PDB file of C-alpha atoms in Angstrom:
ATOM      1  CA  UNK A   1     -31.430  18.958  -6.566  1.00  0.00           C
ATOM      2  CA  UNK A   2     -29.219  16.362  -4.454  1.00  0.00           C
ATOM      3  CA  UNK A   3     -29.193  12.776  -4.500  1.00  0.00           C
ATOM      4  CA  UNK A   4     -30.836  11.589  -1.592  1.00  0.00           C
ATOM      5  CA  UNK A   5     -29.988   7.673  -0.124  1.00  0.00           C
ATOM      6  CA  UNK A   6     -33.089   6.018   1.551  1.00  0.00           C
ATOM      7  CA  UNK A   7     -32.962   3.341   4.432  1.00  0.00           C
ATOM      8  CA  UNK A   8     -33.088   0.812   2.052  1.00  0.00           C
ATOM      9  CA  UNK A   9     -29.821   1.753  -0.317  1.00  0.00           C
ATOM     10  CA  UNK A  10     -32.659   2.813  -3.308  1.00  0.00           C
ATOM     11  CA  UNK A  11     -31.306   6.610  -4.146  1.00  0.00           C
ATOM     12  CA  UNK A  12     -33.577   9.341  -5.775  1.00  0.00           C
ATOM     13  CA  UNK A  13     -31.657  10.965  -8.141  1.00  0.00           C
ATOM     14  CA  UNK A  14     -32.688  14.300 -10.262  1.00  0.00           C
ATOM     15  CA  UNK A  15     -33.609  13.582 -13.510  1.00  0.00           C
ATOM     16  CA  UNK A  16     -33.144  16.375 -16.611  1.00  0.00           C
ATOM     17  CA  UNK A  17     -35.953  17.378 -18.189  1.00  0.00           C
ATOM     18  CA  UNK A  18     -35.581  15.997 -22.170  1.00  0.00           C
ATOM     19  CA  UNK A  19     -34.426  18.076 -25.086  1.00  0.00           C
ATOM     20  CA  UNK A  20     -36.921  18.471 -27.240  1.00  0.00           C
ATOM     21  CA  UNK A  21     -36.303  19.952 -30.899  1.00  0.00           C
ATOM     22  CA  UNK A  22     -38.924  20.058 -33.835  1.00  0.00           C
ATOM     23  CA  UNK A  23     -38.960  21.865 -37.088  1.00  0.00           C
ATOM     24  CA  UNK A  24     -40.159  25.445 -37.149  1.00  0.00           C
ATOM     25  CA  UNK A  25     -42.003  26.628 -39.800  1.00  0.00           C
ATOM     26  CA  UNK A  26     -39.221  26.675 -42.462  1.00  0.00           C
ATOM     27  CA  UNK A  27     -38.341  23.305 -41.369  1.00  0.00           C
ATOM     28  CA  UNK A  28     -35.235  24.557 -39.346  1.00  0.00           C
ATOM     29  CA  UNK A  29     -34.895  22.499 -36.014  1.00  0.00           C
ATOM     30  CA  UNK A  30     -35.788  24.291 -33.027  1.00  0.00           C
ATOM     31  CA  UNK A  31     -35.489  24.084 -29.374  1.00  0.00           C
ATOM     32  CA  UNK A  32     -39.297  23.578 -28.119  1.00  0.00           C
ATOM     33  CA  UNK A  33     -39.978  24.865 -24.448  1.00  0.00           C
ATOM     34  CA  UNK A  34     -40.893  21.584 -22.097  1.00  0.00           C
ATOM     35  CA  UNK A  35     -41.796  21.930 -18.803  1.00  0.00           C
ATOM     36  CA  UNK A  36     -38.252  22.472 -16.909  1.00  0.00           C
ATOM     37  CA  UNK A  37     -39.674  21.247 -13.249  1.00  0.00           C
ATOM     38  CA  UNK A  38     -37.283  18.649 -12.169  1.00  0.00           C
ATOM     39  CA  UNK A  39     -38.117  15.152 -11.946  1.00  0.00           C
ATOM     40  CA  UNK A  40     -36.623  12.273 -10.199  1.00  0.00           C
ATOM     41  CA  UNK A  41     -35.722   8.306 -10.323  1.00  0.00           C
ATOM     42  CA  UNK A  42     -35.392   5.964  -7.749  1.00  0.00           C
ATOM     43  CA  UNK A  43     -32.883   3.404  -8.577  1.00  0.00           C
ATOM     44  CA  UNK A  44     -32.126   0.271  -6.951  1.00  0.00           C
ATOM     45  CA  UNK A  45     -28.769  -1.561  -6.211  1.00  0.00           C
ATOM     46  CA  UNK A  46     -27.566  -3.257  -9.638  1.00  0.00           C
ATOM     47  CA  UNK A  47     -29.480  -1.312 -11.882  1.00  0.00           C
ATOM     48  CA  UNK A  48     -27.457   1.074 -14.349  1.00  0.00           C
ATOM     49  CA  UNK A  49     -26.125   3.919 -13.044  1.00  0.00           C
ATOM     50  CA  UNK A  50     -26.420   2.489  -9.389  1.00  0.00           C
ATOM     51  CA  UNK A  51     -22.647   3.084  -8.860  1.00  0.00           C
ATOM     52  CA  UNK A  52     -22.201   6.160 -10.524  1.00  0.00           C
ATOM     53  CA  UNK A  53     -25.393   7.828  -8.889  1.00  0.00           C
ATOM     54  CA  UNK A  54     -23.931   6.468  -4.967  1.00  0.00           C
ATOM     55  CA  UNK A  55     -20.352   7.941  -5.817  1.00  0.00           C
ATOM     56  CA  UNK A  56     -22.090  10.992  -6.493  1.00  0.00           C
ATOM     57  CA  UNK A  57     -24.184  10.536  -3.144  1.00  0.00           C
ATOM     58  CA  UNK A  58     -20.900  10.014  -1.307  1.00  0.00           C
ATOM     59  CA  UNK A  59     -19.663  13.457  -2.691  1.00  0.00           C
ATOM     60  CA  UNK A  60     -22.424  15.385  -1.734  1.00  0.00           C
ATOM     61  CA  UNK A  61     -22.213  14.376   1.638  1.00  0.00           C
ATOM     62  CA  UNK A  62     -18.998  16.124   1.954  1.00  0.00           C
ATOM     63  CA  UNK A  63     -17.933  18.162  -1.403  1.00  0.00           C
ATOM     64  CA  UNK A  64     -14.823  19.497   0.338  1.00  0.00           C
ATOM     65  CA  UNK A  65     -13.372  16.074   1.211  1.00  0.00           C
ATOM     66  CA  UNK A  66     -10.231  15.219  -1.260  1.00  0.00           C
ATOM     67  CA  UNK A  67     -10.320  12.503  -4.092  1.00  0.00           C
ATOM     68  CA  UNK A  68     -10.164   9.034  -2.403  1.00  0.00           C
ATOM     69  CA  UNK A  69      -7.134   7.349  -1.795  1.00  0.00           C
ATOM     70  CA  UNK A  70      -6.962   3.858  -1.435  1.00  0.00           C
ATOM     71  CA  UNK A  71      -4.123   2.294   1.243  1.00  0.00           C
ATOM     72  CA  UNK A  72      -3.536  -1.174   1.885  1.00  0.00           C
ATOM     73  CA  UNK A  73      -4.285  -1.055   5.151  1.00  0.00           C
ATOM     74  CA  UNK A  74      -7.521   0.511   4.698  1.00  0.00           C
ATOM     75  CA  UNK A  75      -8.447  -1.465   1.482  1.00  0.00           C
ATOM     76  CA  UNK A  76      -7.879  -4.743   3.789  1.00  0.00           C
ATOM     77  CA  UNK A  77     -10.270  -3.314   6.834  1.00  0.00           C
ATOM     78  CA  UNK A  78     -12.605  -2.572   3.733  1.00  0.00           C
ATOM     79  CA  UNK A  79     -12.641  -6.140   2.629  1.00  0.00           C
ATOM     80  CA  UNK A  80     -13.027  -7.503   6.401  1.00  0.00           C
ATOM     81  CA  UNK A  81     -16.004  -5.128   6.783  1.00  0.00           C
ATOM     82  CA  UNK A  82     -18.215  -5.722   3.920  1.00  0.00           C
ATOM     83  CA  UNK A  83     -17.693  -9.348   4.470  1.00  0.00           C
ATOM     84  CA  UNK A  84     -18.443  -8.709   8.095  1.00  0.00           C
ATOM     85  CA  UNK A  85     -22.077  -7.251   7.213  1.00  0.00           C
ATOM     86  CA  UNK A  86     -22.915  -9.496   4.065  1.00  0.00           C
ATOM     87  CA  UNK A  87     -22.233 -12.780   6.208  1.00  0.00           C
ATOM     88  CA  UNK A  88     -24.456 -10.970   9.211  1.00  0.00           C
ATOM     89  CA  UNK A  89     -27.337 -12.845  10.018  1.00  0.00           C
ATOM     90  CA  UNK A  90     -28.934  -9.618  10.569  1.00  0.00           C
ATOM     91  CA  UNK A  91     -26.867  -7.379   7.990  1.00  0.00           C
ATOM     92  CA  UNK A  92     -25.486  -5.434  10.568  1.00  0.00           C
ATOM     93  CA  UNK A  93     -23.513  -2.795  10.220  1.00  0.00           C
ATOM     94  CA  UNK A  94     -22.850  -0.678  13.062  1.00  0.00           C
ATOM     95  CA  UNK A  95     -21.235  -3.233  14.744  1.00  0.00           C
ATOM     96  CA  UNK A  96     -18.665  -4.378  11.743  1.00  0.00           C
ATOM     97  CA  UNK A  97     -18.405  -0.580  11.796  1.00  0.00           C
ATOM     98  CA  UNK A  98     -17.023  -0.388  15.234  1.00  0.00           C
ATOM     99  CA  UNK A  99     -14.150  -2.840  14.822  1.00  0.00           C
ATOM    100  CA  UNK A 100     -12.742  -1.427  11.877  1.00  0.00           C
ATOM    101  CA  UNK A 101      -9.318  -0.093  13.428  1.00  0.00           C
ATOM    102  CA  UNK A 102      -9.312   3.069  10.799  1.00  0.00           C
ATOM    103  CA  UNK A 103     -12.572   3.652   9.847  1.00  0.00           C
ATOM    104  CA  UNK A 104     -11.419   7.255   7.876  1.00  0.00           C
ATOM    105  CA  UNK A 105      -8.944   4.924   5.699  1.00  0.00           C
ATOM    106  CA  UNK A 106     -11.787   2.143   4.978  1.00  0.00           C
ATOM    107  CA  UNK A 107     -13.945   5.012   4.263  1.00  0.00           C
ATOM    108  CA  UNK A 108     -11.532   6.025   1.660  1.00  0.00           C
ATOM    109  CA  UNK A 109     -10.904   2.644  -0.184  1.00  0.00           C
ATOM    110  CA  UNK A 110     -14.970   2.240  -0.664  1.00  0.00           C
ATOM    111  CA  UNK A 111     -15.060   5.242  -2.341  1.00  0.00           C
ATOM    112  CA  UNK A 112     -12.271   4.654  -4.307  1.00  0.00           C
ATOM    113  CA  UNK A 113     -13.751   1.523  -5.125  1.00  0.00           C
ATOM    114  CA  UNK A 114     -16.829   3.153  -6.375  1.00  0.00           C
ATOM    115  CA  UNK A 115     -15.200   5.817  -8.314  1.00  0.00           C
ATOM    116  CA  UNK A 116     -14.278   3.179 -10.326  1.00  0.00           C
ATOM    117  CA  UNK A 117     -17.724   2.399 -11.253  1.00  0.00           C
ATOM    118  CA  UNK A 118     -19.470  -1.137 -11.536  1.00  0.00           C
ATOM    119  CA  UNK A 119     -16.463  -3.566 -13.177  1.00  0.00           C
ATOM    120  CA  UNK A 120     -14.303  -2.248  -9.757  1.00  0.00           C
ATOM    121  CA  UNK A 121     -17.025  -3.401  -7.647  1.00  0.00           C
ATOM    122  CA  UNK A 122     -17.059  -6.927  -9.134  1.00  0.00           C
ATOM    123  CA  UNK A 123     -13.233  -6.770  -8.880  1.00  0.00           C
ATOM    124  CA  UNK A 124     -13.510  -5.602  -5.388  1.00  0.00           C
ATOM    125  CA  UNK A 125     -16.527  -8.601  -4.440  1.00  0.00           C
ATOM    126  CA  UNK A 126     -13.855 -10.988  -6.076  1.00  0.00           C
ATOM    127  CA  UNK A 127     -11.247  -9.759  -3.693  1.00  0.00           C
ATOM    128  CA  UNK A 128     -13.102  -9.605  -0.800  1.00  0.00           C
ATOM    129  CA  UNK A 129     -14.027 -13.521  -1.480  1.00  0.00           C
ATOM    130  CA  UNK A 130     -10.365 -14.313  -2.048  1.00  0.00           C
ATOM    131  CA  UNK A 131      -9.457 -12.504   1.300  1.00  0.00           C
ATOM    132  CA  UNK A 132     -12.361 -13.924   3.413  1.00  0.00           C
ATOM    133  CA  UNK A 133     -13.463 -16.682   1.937  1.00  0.00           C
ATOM    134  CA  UNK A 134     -17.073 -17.530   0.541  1.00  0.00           C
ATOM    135  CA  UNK A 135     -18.206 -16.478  -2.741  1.00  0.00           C
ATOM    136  CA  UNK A 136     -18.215 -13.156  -4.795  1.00  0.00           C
ATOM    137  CA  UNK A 137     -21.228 -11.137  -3.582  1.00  0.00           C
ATOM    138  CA  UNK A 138     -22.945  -9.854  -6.576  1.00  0.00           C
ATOM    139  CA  UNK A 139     -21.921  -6.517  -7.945  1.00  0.00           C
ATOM    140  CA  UNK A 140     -25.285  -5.266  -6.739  1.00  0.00           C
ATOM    141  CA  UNK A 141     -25.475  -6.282  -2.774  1.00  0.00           C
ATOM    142  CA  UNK A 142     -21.694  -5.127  -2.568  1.00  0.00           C
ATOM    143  CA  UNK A 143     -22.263  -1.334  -4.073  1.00  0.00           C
ATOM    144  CA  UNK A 144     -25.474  -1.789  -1.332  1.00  0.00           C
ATOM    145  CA  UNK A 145     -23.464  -2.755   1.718  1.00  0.00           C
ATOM    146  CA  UNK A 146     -20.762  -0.204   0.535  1.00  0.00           C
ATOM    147  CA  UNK A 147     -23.369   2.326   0.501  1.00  0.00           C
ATOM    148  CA  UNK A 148     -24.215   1.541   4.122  1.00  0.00           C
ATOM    149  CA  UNK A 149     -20.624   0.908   5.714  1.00  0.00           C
ATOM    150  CA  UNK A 150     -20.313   4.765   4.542  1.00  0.00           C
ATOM    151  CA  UNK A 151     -23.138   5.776   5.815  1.00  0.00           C
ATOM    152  CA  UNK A 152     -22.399   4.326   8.941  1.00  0.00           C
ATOM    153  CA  UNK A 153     -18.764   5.755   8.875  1.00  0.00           C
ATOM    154  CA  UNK A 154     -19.892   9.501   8.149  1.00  0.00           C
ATOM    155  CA  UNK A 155     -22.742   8.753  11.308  1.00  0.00           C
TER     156      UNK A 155
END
C-alpha cells in the first residue's frame, strides 16, 4: 500500500497490523494470527513521523530517481521559494513555482532537506529566515509547504 498526499499536506500512510504473541498451552510464547488487512493513518504536518512518512511520499512518486543532491544554487532557489509561498497572502505556490530558475535542482535540495528528517527542517526554516528575512517558520508549516513546492515541481 502507498502513501498517498491529500490537498491539504495530511498523508495516509499504511499502517502494520500488530504482533501479537501469547503463551500456548505450555506457556511457550506464540505468534497469535490477527487480522492481516491493512490499515491506515492520516497524519498531519508536525506530528511524528510527518517528515519521514513525506520523504517516503516523495520516493514513491518516482522510485527510479537518484538520492538527492543538494547544490548551492538550488538550495538558495529552495530557500527563496518556500519563503515565497509562506509569506503568500494566498499560499500560493504555482506561481513561486514558476520563477524558480532550476526547478529540478530546488526539487533536489527539498528532498535532501527532508531526508534529513525533522531537526534538518528546523535547520533549513532557520536558514531560510536568515536568507529572507522574517522569522523561522515552524518545523511543521515548512515540511507542509515543502510538500507542496514538490508537488508542484513533479506537476
Amino acid at each position: 500500500m502507498d502513501i498517498v498526499r491529500n490537498d491539504d499536506g495530511t498523508l495516509v500512510v499504511p499502517v502494520a497490523p500488530p504482533r501479537v504473541r501469547e503463551p500456548d498451552e505450555d506457556g511457550v510464547m506464540v505468534d497469535v494470527a490477527v487480522d492481516a488487512t491493512p490499515t491506515t493513518r492520516v497524519l498531519h504536518p508536525g506530528e511524528g513521523g510527518y517528515d519521514e512518512a513525506l520523504a517516503e511520499w516523495d520516493a514513491q512518486q518516482n522510485p527510479d530517481r537518484e538520492v538527492a543532491v543538494s547544490t548551492k544554487s538550488g538550495r538558495e532557489e529552495a530557500r527563496q521559494v518556500v519563503h515565497a509561498v509562506a509569506e503568500s497572502p494566498d499560499h500560493a505556490v504555482a506561481p513561486a513555482v514558476e520563477e524558480l530558475d532550476d526547478p529540478e535542482a530546488s526539487g533536489e535540495a527539498l528532498r535532501h532537506v527532508l531526508v534529513g528528517g525533522v531537526h534538518s527542517v528546523e535547520d533549513f526554516a532557520a536558514e531560510v529566515a536568515d536568507a529572507e528575512g522574517g522569522e523561522p517558520l515552524p518545523a511543521h508549516e515548512a515540511t507542509k509547504i515543502i510538500g507542496e513546492v514538490l508537488a508542484e515541481i513533479d506537476t
